[in-house]
CSV table of C-alpha atoms in Angstrom, one decimal:
chain,number,residue,atom,x,y,z
N,1,MET,CA,109.9,-12.7,67.0
N,2,PRO,CA,113.2,-11.4,68.1
N,3,ASP,CA,116.2,-10.4,66.1
N,4,SER,CA,118.3,-13.2,64.5
N,5,PRO,CA,121.4,-14.6,66.3
N,6,ILE,CA,124.1,-12.3,64.8
N,7,SER,CA,127.4,-11.4,66.3
N,8,THR,CA,128.7,-7.8,66.5
N,9,THR,CA,132.4,-7.1,65.6
N,10,THR,CA,134.4,-3.9,65.2
N,11,HIS,CA,134.5,-2.8,61.5
N,12,ASP,CA,134.9,0.1,59.2
N,13,PRO,CA,131.3,1.3,58.5
N,14,ASP,CA,132.4,2.7,55.1
N,15,ALA,CA,134.2,-0.4,53.9
N,16,ALA,CA,132.7,-2.8,51.4
N,17,PRO,CA,131.5,-6.1,52.9
N,18,ALA,CA,134.3,-8.0,51.2
N,19,GLU,CA,136.9,-5.7,52.7
N,20,ARG,CA,135.5,-6.1,56.2
N,21,GLY,CA,136.2,-9.8,56.3
N,22,MET,CA,133.4,-10.2,58.9
N,23,VAL,CA,132.1,-13.6,59.9
N,24,ALA,CA,129.6,-14.0,62.8
N,25,ASP,CA,130.7,-16.1,65.7
N,26,SER,CA,129.0,-19.4,65.4
N,27,ALA,CA,128.4,-19.6,69.1
N,28,HIS,CA,127.7,-15.9,69.9
N,29,ASP,CA,124.0,-15.4,70.1
N,30,ALA,CA,123.2,-19.1,70.2
N,31,THR,CA,124.1,-19.1,73.9
N,32,ARG,CA,122.5,-15.8,74.8
N,33,VAL,CA,119.2,-17.3,75.9
N,34,GLU,CA,119.4,-20.9,77.2
N,35,HIS,CA,116.4,-23.0,76.3
N,36,LYS,CA,115.3,-26.6,76.0
N,37,PRO,CA,114.1,-28.2,72.7
N,38,ALA,CA,110.5,-27.3,72.1
N,39,THR,CA,108.1,-30.0,73.3
N,40,GLY,CA,104.3,-30.2,73.6
N,41,PRO,CA,101.5,-29.8,71.2
N,42,LEU,CA,102.3,-27.9,67.9
N,43,ALA,CA,100.7,-24.6,67.2
N,44,PRO,CA,98.2,-24.5,64.4
N,45,GLY,CA,100.0,-24.1,61.1
N,46,GLY,CA,103.4,-24.3,62.8
N,47,ASP,CA,104.6,-27.9,62.9
N,48,ALA,CA,108.3,-27.1,63.1
N,49,SER,CA,110.5,-27.0,66.2
N,50,ASN,CA,111.8,-23.5,65.6
N,51,TYR,CA,108.2,-22.1,65.6
N,52,ILE,CA,107.4,-24.0,68.8
N,53,TYR,CA,110.5,-22.6,70.4
N,54,TRP,CA,109.3,-19.0,70.1
N,55,GLN,CA,105.8,-20.0,71.3
N,56,GLN,CA,107.2,-21.6,74.5
N,57,HIS,CA,110.4,-19.5,75.2
N,58,GLY,CA,109.7,-16.2,73.6
N,59,GLY,CA,108.9,-14.6,77.0
N,60,GLU,CA,112.6,-14.9,78.0
N,61,TRP,CA,113.6,-12.3,75.3
N,62,ALA,CA,112.2,-9.2,77.1
N,63,ASP,CA,115.1,-9.3,79.5
N,64,GLU,CA,117.5,-10.6,76.8
N,65,TYR,CA,116.9,-7.4,74.7
N,66,ASP,CA,117.6,-5.2,77.7
N,67,GLN,CA,120.9,-7.0,78.3
N,68,ARG,CA,121.9,-6.9,74.6
N,69,LYS,CA,121.2,-3.2,74.2
N,70,LEU,CA,123.8,-2.5,76.9
N,71,VAL,CA,126.6,-3.8,74.8
N,72,GLU,CA,125.3,-3.9,71.2
N,73,PRO,CA,124.5,-0.5,69.6
N,74,ARG,CA,122.9,-2.1,66.5
N,75,TYR,CA,119.7,-2.5,68.4
N,76,HIS,CA,119.5,1.2,69.1
N,77,ILE,CA,120.5,2.1,65.5
N,78,GLN,CA,117.8,-0.3,64.2
N,79,GLU,CA,115.2,1.4,66.3
N,80,LEU,CA,116.4,4.9,65.2
N,81,MET,CA,116.3,3.9,61.5
N,82,LEU,CA,112.8,2.4,61.7
N,83,ALA,CA,111.4,5.3,63.8
N,84,GLU,CA,112.7,7.9,61.4
N,85,TYR,CA,111.5,6.0,58.4
N,86,VAL,CA,108.0,5.6,59.8
N,87,GLU,CA,107.9,9.2,61.1
N,88,ARG,CA,108.7,10.6,57.6
N,89,HIS,CA,105.9,8.5,56.1
N,90,ALA,CA,103.5,9.6,58.8
N,91,GLU,CA,104.3,13.3,58.1
N,92,HIS,CA,103.7,12.6,54.3
N,93,ALA,CA,100.3,10.9,55.2
N,94,ARG,CA,99.3,13.9,57.2
N,95,SER,CA,100.0,16.1,54.2
N,96,LEU,CA,97.5,13.9,52.3
N,97,GLY,CA,94.9,14.3,55.1
N,98,ARG,CA,95.0,10.7,56.4
N,99,LYS,CA,96.7,8.6,59.0
N,100,LEU,CA,99.5,6.2,58.3
N,101,ARG,CA,98.7,2.5,59.0
N,102,VAL,CA,101.7,0.4,60.0
N,103,LEU,CA,101.9,-3.3,60.7
N,104,GLU,CA,104.8,-5.2,62.3
N,105,TYR,CA,104.9,-8.8,61.3
N,106,GLY,CA,106.5,-10.7,64.2
N,107,CYS,CA,106.2,-7.9,66.8
N,108,GLY,CA,107.4,-10.1,69.6
N,109,VAL,CA,107.7,-8.2,72.9
N,110,GLY,CA,106.8,-4.9,71.2
N,111,ARG,CA,110.3,-3.4,71.2
N,112,HIS,CA,109.5,-1.3,68.0
N,113,LEU,CA,105.8,-0.9,68.6
N,114,ARG,CA,106.6,0.9,71.8
N,115,ASN,CA,108.5,3.6,69.9
N,116,LEU,CA,106.2,3.8,66.8
N,117,SER,CA,103.0,4.1,68.9
N,118,ARG,CA,104.3,7.5,70.0
N,119,ILE,CA,104.7,8.9,66.5
N,120,PRO,CA,101.9,11.4,65.7
N,121,ASN,CA,99.5,10.5,62.9
N,122,ALA,CA,100.5,6.8,62.9
N,123,ASP,CA,98.3,3.8,63.7
N,124,VAL,CA,100.5,0.8,64.5
N,125,PHE,CA,99.5,-2.8,64.7
N,126,GLY,CA,101.4,-6.0,65.5
N,127,TYR,CA,101.1,-9.7,64.6
N,128,ASP,CA,102.9,-12.6,66.3
N,129,GLN,CA,102.6,-16.3,66.8
N,130,SER,CA,104.0,-16.4,70.4
N,131,PRO,CA,101.7,-15.6,73.3
N,132,THR,CA,104.6,-15.7,75.7
N,133,MET,CA,106.3,-12.8,73.8
N,134,VAL,CA,103.1,-10.8,73.4
N,135,SER,CA,102.4,-11.1,77.2
N,136,CYS,CA,105.6,-9.1,77.8
N,137,MET,CA,104.1,-6.0,76.2
N,138,GLN,CA,102.3,-5.4,79.5
N,139,ARG,CA,105.6,-4.1,80.8
N,140,TRP,CA,105.1,-0.9,78.8
N,141,THR,CA,101.4,-0.8,77.9
N,142,ASP,CA,98.0,-2.0,79.2
N,143,ALA,CA,95.9,-5.0,78.1
N,144,ALA,CA,93.3,-2.8,76.3
N,145,TRP,CA,95.9,-1.4,73.9
N,146,ILE,CA,97.3,-4.9,73.3
N,147,GLU,CA,93.8,-6.2,72.6
N,148,GLU,CA,93.1,-3.4,70.1
N,149,HIS,CA,96.4,-3.3,68.3
N,150,VAL,CA,97.9,-6.8,68.5
N,151,ARG,CA,96.8,-10.1,67.0
N,152,LEU,CA,98.0,-13.6,67.7
N,153,GLY,CA,97.9,-16.3,65.0
N,154,PRO,CA,99.8,-19.3,63.5
N,155,PRO,CA,103.2,-18.7,62.0
N,156,THR,CA,102.2,-19.7,58.5
N,157,GLY,CA,98.5,-18.7,58.5
N,158,SER,CA,96.7,-15.8,56.9
N,159,LEU,CA,97.0,-12.3,58.4
N,160,PRO,CA,93.7,-10.9,59.9
N,161,TRP,CA,93.7,-7.7,57.7
N,162,ASP,CA,92.1,-6.9,54.4
N,163,ASP,CA,93.9,-6.6,51.1
N,164,GLY,CA,95.7,-3.3,50.7
N,165,SER,CA,94.6,-2.1,54.2
N,166,ILE,CA,98.1,-1.3,55.5
N,167,ASP,CA,100.5,1.4,54.3
N,168,ILE,CA,103.8,-0.1,55.6
N,169,VAL,CA,104.2,-3.7,56.6
N,170,TYR,CA,107.6,-4.4,58.1
N,171,SER,CA,109.5,-7.0,60.0
N,172,CYS,CA,112.9,-6.9,61.8
N,173,GLU,CA,114.9,-10.1,61.6
N,174,VAL,CA,111.8,-12.3,61.5
N,175,MET,CA,112.3,-13.9,58.1
N,176,VAL,CA,115.6,-15.4,59.4
N,177,HIS,CA,113.4,-17.6,61.6
N,178,VAL,CA,111.0,-18.6,58.8
N,179,ARG,CA,111.7,-22.0,57.2
N,180,PRO,CA,112.8,-21.7,53.5
N,181,GLU,CA,109.7,-23.6,52.3
N,182,ASP,CA,107.4,-21.1,54.2
N,183,LEU,CA,109.2,-17.9,53.1
N,184,PRO,CA,107.4,-17.2,49.8
N,185,GLY,CA,104.0,-17.6,51.5
N,186,ARG,CA,105.0,-15.2,54.3
N,187,ILE,CA,106.2,-12.5,51.9
N,188,ALA,CA,103.1,-13.0,49.7
N,189,GLU,CA,100.8,-12.5,52.7
N,190,MET,CA,102.6,-9.3,53.8
N,191,VAL,CA,102.3,-8.0,50.2
N,192,ARG,CA,98.6,-8.8,50.1
N,193,VAL,CA,97.7,-6.6,53.1
N,194,SER,CA,100.0,-3.8,52.0
N,195,ARG,CA,99.0,-0.9,49.8
N,196,GLY,CA,102.4,0.9,49.8
N,197,GLN,CA,105.5,-1.1,50.7
N,198,VAL,CA,106.9,-4.1,52.6
N,199,LEU,CA,110.1,-3.4,54.5
N,200,LEU,CA,112.2,-6.4,55.6
N,201,MET,CA,115.3,-5.8,57.9
N,202,GLU,CA,117.2,-9.0,57.7
N,203,PRO,CA,120.8,-10.2,58.2
N,204,SER,CA,123.2,-8.8,55.6
N,205,PRO,CA,124.1,-11.3,52.8
N,206,HIS,CA,127.8,-11.2,53.8
N,207,TYR,CA,127.0,-11.9,57.4
N,208,ARG,CA,127.0,-15.5,58.6
N,209,ILE,CA,124.4,-16.6,61.2
N,210,VAL,CA,124.2,-19.5,63.6
N,211,SER,CA,122.0,-21.9,61.7
N,212,GLY,CA,121.2,-24.1,64.8
N,213,ALA,CA,120.2,-21.3,67.1
N,214,HIS,CA,116.6,-21.4,68.4
N,215,ASP,CA,116.0,-24.7,66.6
N,216,GLY,CA,116.6,-23.2,63.2
N,217,CYS,CA,117.8,-20.0,61.5
N,218,TRP,CA,118.4,-19.2,57.7
N,219,ASN,CA,120.0,-16.2,56.0
N,220,HIS,CA,117.7,-16.1,53.0
N,221,ASP,CA,118.4,-14.5,49.6
N,222,ILE,CA,115.5,-12.1,49.8
N,223,PRO,CA,116.0,-10.5,46.4
N,224,SER,CA,116.1,-13.9,44.7
N,225,VAL,CA,113.0,-15.1,46.5
N,226,CYS,CA,111.1,-11.9,45.5
N,227,ALA,CA,112.3,-12.2,41.9
N,228,SER,CA,110.9,-15.7,41.8
N,229,MET,CA,107.6,-14.3,42.9
N,230,GLY,CA,107.6,-11.5,40.4
N,231,LEU,CA,108.2,-8.8,43.0
N,232,ALA,CA,110.7,-6.0,42.7
N,233,CYS,CA,113.0,-5.8,45.7
N,234,GLU,CA,115.4,-3.0,46.3
N,235,VAL,CA,118.4,-3.2,48.7
N,236,MET,CA,118.4,0.0,50.8
N,237,PRO,CA,121.5,1.5,52.6
N,238,SER,CA,121.8,0.5,56.2
N,239,GLY,CA,122.9,2.4,59.3
N,240,PHE,CA,124.8,-0.6,60.8
N,241,PHE,CA,126.9,-3.5,59.6
N,242,SER,CA,125.0,-6.7,60.5
N,243,GLN,CA,121.6,-6.0,58.8
N,244,THR,CA,120.3,-4.8,55.4
N,245,PRO,CA,116.9,-3.3,54.7
N,246,PHE,CA,115.0,-4.9,51.8
N,247,ARG,CA,112.0,-2.9,50.4
N,248,ILE,CA,109.3,-4.3,48.2
N,249,VAL,CA,107.2,-1.5,46.6
N,250,VAL,CA,103.5,-2.4,46.1
N,251,GLY,CA,101.4,-0.7,43.5
N,252,GLU,CA,102.8,2.5,42.1
N,253,GLY,CA,105.1,3.0,45.0
N,254,HIS,CA,105.9,5.9,47.2
N,255,PRO,CA,109.0,8.1,46.7
N,256,TRP,CA,109.0,9.6,50.2
N,257,GLY,CA,110.5,8.4,53.4
N,258,GLU,CA,114.2,7.9,52.5
N,259,ILE,CA,116.7,8.2,55.4
N,260,SER,CA,119.4,10.7,54.8
N,261,PRO,CA,122.7,9.1,53.6
N,262,LEU,CA,124.6,11.4,56.0
N,263,ARG,CA,122.6,10.2,59.0
N,264,LEU,CA,123.2,6.6,57.9
N,265,ALA,CA,126.9,7.3,57.7
N,266,ILE,CA,126.8,8.8,61.1
N,267,MET,CA,125.0,5.8,62.4
N,268,ARG,CA,127.6,3.5,61.0
N,269,ARG,CA,130.4,5.5,62.4
N,270,MET,CA,128.6,5.6,65.8
N,271,GLU,CA,128.3,1.8,65.7
N,272,SER,CA,132.0,1.5,64.8
N,273,ASP,CA,133.1,3.9,67.6
N,274,LEU,CA,130.8,2.4,70.2
N,275,LEU,CA,132.0,-1.1,69.3
N,276,CYS,CA,135.6,-0.1,69.7
N,277,GLY,CA,134.9,1.5,73.0
N,278,LEU,CA,132.7,-1.4,74.1
N,279,GLU,CA,135.5,-3.8,73.0
N,280,GLU,CA,138.0,-1.9,75.2
N,281,VAL,CA,135.5,-1.9,78.0
N,282,SER,CA,134.8,-5.6,77.5
N,283,GLU,CA,138.6,-6.3,77.6
N,284,GLU,CA,138.9,-4.1,80.7
N,285,ARG,CA,135.9,-5.9,82.2
N,286,GLU,CA,137.4,-9.3,81.5
N,287,GLY,CA,140.6,-8.1,83.1
N,288,LEU,CA,138.6,-6.9,86.1
N,289,ARG,CA,136.7,-10.2,86.2
N,290,SER,CA,140.0,-12.1,86.0
N,291,ARG,CA,141.4,-10.0,88.8
N,292,ALA,CA,138.2,-10.5,90.7
N,293,ARG,CA,138.4,-14.3,90.2
N,294,ASP,CA,142.0,-14.2,91.3
N,295,ALA,CA,141.0,-12.1,94.4
N,296,GLU,CA,138.1,-14.5,95.0
N,297,SER,CA,140.5,-17.4,94.7
N,298,ARG,CA,142.9,-15.8,97.1
N,299,LEU,CA,140.1,-14.9,99.4
N,300,GLY,CA,138.9,-18.5,99.3
N,301,GLU,CA,142.4,-19.7,100.1
N,302,SER,CA,142.6,-17.2,102.9
N,303,ILE,CA,139.2,-18.3,104.2
N,304,GLU,CA,140.3,-21.9,103.9
N,305,SER,CA,143.6,-21.1,105.7
N,306,ARG,CA,141.7,-19.3,108.4
N,307,ARG,CA,139.3,-22.2,108.7
N,308,ALA,CA,142.3,-24.6,109.0
N,309,THR,CA,143.9,-22.2,111.6
N,310,ALA,CA,140.6,-22.1,113.5
N,311,GLN,CA,140.4,-25.8,113.4
N,312,ARG,CA,143.9,-26.2,114.7
N,313,SER,CA,143.2,-23.6,117.3
N,314,HIS,CA,140.1,-25.5,118.3
N,315,GLU,CA,142.1,-28.7,118.5
N,316,MET,CA,144.8,-27.0,120.5
N,317,GLU,CA,142.1,-25.6,122.9
N,318,LYS,CA,140.7,-29.1,123.3
N,319,ARG,CA,144.2,-30.4,124.0
N,320,LEU,CA,144.8,-27.5,126.4
N,321,ASP,CA,141.6,-28.3,128.2
N,322,ASP,CA,142.6,-32.0,128.3
N,323,LEU,CA,146.1,-31.1,129.6
N,324,GLN,CA,144.5,-28.7,132.2
N,325,GLN,CA,142.2,-31.5,133.3
N,326,ARG,CA,145.1,-34.0,133.5
N,327,LEU,CA,147.2,-31.3,135.4
N,328,ALA,CA,144.4,-30.9,137.8
N,329,ALA,CA,144.1,-34.6,138.3
N,330,ALA,CA,147.9,-34.8,138.7
N,331,LYS,CA,147.8,-32.1,141.3
N,332,ALA,CA,145.1,-33.9,143.1
N,333,SER,CA,147.1,-37.1,142.9
N,334,LEU,CA,150.2,-35.3,144.2
N,335,GLU,CA,148.3,-33.8,147.0
N,336,GLU,CA,146.9,-37.2,147.9
N,337,ARG,CA,150.4,-38.7,147.6
N,338,GLY,CA,151.7,-35.9,149.7
N,339,LYS,CA,149.2,-36.8,152.4
N,340,ARG,CA,150.2,-40.4,152.1
N,341,VAL,CA,153.9,-39.4,152.4
N,342,GLU,CA,153.1,-37.4,155.5
N,343,ASP,CA,151.2,-40.4,156.9
N,344,LEU,CA,154.2,-42.7,156.0
N,345,ARG,CA,156.5,-40.2,157.6
N,346,GLU,CA,154.4,-40.4,160.7
N,347,GLU,CA,154.3,-44.1,160.6
N,348,VAL,CA,158.1,-44.1,160.1
N,349,ARG,CA,158.5,-41.9,163.1
N,350,GLU,CA,156.3,-44.3,165.0
N,351,ALA,CA,158.2,-47.3,163.7
N,352,ARG,CA,161.5,-45.6,164.6
N,353,GLY,CA,160.3,-45.1,168.1
N,354,LEU,CA,159.1,-48.7,168.2
N,355,ILE,CA,162.5,-49.9,166.9
N,356,GLU,CA,164.2,-47.8,169.5
N,357,GLN,CA,162.1,-49.3,172.2
N,358,LYS,CA,162.8,-52.8,170.8
N,359,THR,CA,166.4,-52.0,170.5
N,360,GLN,CA,166.5,-50.8,174.1
N,361,ARG,CA,164.6,-54.0,175.1
N,362,ALA,CA,167.1,-56.0,173.1
N,363,ARG,CA,169.9,-54.3,174.9
N,364,GLU,CA,168.3,-55.0,178.2
N,365,LEU,CA,167.8,-58.6,177.2
N,366,ALA,CA,171.4,-58.8,176.0
N,367,ASP,CA,172.6,-57.5,179.4
N,368,ARG,CA,170.4,-59.9,181.2
N,369,ASN,CA,171.6,-62.7,178.9
N,370,SER,CA,175.2,-61.7,179.7
N,371,GLU,CA,174.4,-61.7,183.4
N,372,ILE,CA,172.7,-65.1,183.2
N,373,THR,CA,175.6,-66.4,181.1
N,374,GLN,CA,178.0,-65.2,183.8
N,375,ARG,CA,175.9,-66.9,186.5
N,376,LEU,CA,175.7,-70.0,184.4
N,377,GLU,CA,179.5,-70.0,184.0
N,378,ALA,CA,179.9,-69.5,187.7
N,379,LEU,CA,177.5,-72.4,188.3
N,380,ARG,CA,179.4,-74.5,185.8
N,381,ALA,CA,182.7,-73.7,187.6
N,382,GLU,CA,181.1,-74.5,190.9
N,383,LEU,CA,179.7,-77.7,189.5
N,384,ALA,CA,183.1,-78.6,188.1
N,385,ARG,CA,184.7,-77.8,191.5
N,386,LEU,CA,182.1,-79.9,193.3
N,387,ARG,CA,182.6,-82.7,190.9
N,388,GLU,CA,186.3,-82.5,191.4
N,389,GLN,CA,185.8,-82.5,195.2
N,390,ALA,CA,183.4,-85.4,194.8
N,391,GLU,CA,186.0,-87.3,192.9
N,392,LYS,CA,188.4,-86.6,195.6
N,393,TRP,CA,185.9,-87.8,198.1
N,394,ARG,CA,185.4,-90.9,196.0
N,395,GLU,CA,189.1,-91.6,196.1
N,396,SER,CA,189.1,-91.0,199.8
N,397,VAL,CA,186.2,-93.4,200.3
N,398,ARG,CA,187.9,-96.1,198.4
N,399,ASP,CA,190.6,-96.1,201.0
N,400,SER,CA,188.3,-96.0,203.8
N,401,GLY,CA,185.0,-97.8,204.0
N,402,ALA,CA,183.9,-95.8,206.9
N,403,GLN,CA,184.4,-92.7,205.0
N,404,LEU,CA,182.5,-94.1,202.0
N,405,ALA,CA,179.1,-93.5,203.5
N,406,LEU,CA,180.1,-90.1,204.5
N,407,ALA,CA,181.5,-89.5,201.1
N,408,ARG,CA,178.4,-90.9,199.5
N,409,GLY,CA,176.3,-88.6,201.6
N,410,ARG,CA,178.5,-85.8,200.7
N,411,ALA,CA,178.5,-86.9,197.0
N,412,ALA,CA,174.7,-87.2,197.1
N,413,SER,CA,174.5,-83.8,198.7
N,414,ALA,CA,176.9,-82.5,196.0
N,415,GLU,CA,174.8,-84.3,193.3
N,416,ARG,CA,171.7,-82.6,194.7
N,417,ALA,CA,173.5,-79.4,194.7
N,418,ALA,CA,174.7,-80.0,191.2
N,419,HIS,CA,171.3,-81.1,190.1
N,420,ALA,CA,169.8,-78.0,191.7
N,421,ALA,CA,172.5,-75.9,189.9
N,422,ALA,CA,171.8,-77.7,186.6
N,423,GLN,CA,168.0,-77.1,187.1
N,424,ARG,CA,168.7,-73.5,187.8
N,425,ALA,CA,170.9,-73.4,184.7
N,426,ALA,CA,168.2,-75.1,182.7
N,427,GLU,CA,165.6,-72.5,183.9
N,428,ALA,CA,168.0,-69.7,183.1
N,429,THR,CA,168.6,-71.3,179.6
N,430,GLY,CA,164.8,-71.6,179.0
N,431,GLU,CA,164.3,-68.0,180.1
N,432,LEU,CA,167.1,-67.0,177.8
N,433,ASP,CA,165.4,-68.9,174.9
N,434,ARG,CA,162.1,-67.2,175.6
N,435,VAL,CA,163.8,-63.9,175.7
N,436,ARG,CA,165.5,-64.7,172.4
N,437,ALA,CA,162.3,-65.9,170.8
N,438,ALA,CA,160.5,-62.8,171.9
N,439,LEU,CA,163.3,-60.7,170.6
N,440,ARG,CA,163.2,-62.6,167.2
N,441,SER,CA,159.5,-62.1,167.0
N,442,GLN,CA,159.8,-58.4,167.7
N,443,LEU,CA,162.7,-58.2,165.3
N,444,ALA,CA,160.7,-60.0,162.5
N,445,LEU,CA,157.7,-57.8,163.1
N,446,ALA,CA,159.9,-54.7,163.0
N,447,ALA,CA,161.6,-56.0,159.8
N,448,SER,CA,158.2,-56.7,158.1
N,449,LEU,CA,157.0,-53.3,159.1
N,450,ALA,CA,160.2,-51.7,157.9
N,451,ALA,CA,160.0,-53.6,154.6
N,452,LYS,CA,156.4,-52.6,154.0
N,453,ARG,CA,157.2,-49.0,154.8
N,454,SER,CA,160.3,-49.2,152.6
N,455,GLN,CA,158.2,-50.3,149.6
N,456,GLU,CA,155.7,-47.5,150.1
N,457,ARG,CA,158.4,-45.0,150.8
N,458,HIS,CA,160.3,-46.1,147.6
N,459,ARG,CA,157.2,-45.4,145.4
N,460,ASP,CA,156.1,-42.1,146.8
N,461,HIS,CA,159.2,-40.3,148.1
N,462,ALA,CA,162.9,-40.6,147.9
N,463,HIS,CA,163.3,-39.5,151.5
N,464,VAL,CA,161.8,-42.7,152.7
N,465,THR,CA,164.9,-44.5,151.4
N,466,LEU,CA,167.0,-42.9,154.1
N,467,VAL,CA,164.5,-44.0,156.7
N,468,GLU,CA,164.5,-47.5,155.4
N,469,ALA,CA,168.4,-47.5,155.5
N,470,ARG,CA,168.3,-46.4,159.1
N,471,ASP,CA,165.6,-49.0,159.9
N,472,ARG,CA,167.8,-51.7,158.4
N,473,ALA,CA,170.8,-50.4,160.3
N,474,PHE,CA,168.8,-50.8,163.5
N,475,VAL,CA,167.7,-54.2,162.5
N,476,ASP,CA,171.3,-55.2,161.6
N,477,ARG,CA,172.5,-53.9,164.9
N,478,ALA,CA,169.8,-55.9,166.7
N,479,HIS,CA,171.0,-59.0,164.8
N,480,GLU,CA,174.5,-58.3,165.7
N,481,ILE,CA,173.5,-58.0,169.3
N,482,MET,CA,171.6,-61.3,169.1
N,483,ARG,CA,174.5,-63.0,167.4
N,484,GLY,CA,176.8,-61.7,170.2
N,485,GLY,CA,174.4,-63.1,172.8
N,486,GLY,CA,174.3,-66.5,171.2
N,487,ASP,CA,178.0,-66.8,171.2
N,488,ALA,CA,178.2,-65.9,174.9
N,489,ARG,CA,175.6,-68.6,175.8
N,490,ASP,CA,177.4,-71.3,173.8
């Protein structure tokens, strides 16, 4: 099993626990490894959720240890203390002509076994209830070594070693994960297989743990539990703040293997100095992270601004393309209208020529009308003279019967002449009416054509207005000519 969920805090390594005023953060290690509540079948002899948690999620702790050791020196100091302690006992066993047999109860991923297996004259063994944790040992050793030196079993079962077959049985922050009702049985089983001593490295009494982490943690009173079992338990000096070594001597005990108090003091000072430095590094790292988050936020805003700018640019390009298309259509329309204006100008020129022809014809007709009117007036004057002469003849005939017949003949002749003159005047008048009707028809056609051209010229080009004005002037002039001719006839 892994170490208990204990926080690290800067402290004076030589100060008493009461002076340090240390309390572990209740949320510190509980959030180090995320996990779900244990589910599934219970392991033999382990019917509690905290045991099942390690069986199912223990494999996650191989990487967790690597991460913690980067910022928490207590893991390195713990390994140093244990390695030196076992190495001293292995040297003593060599002096006695035998090998030192060491058993780690709750070996987990083999963090300590990896170091102790390289100590000369030491045979090391491990026991754990989590197959997921034991499988992680293949990161540093082979399957054959694991099969020979490591045993899997239930968390509350008997250990597969004979009584008194092990020199040192130790555990590092494993009892903190054992339920209070199971603790005496676990200590008794370790004492049973030991022939020298049992070493328990557990959270210090003054150090508060996270009770809800990993589905259950307890800071046991190890000396009191041992005393209730009739075992002598001594509290050994520690090289770091958060843990205390508890030693249970089995049989007559062994006086060797103590760690130098100077080395322990150096370890405590090292922990304090490293924690201070790590705290500063952590604060600096947090500052860098904060600046990085700010920079990331600004970068996100810049990217978003660029995206908005790109979107606006894209929309402007689309609008520009649309405007270019509309401009091209407008140019094409203007070109078409220009062609129509040229056509209209040509039609206006043709109409102007036609109007000039019609005007000339109207002038000719007016001149002819004037001539006919003059002839008609002359005929009327002649008729009046003849009538006057006839009247004179009638008066003359009244006086003379003989002259009556002659007068009548002359009157008849005058009447015939007058009739002929009247017939010629009627013919001249008919011809004048036909001429006027033709002139009106031509003028109406010219006016209709001028009005149509005027409407088209008004929509397409301002210059057509001048042409229309000229056309109307010609038409008005023709009307004036006609009106003048009518007055002359009447």
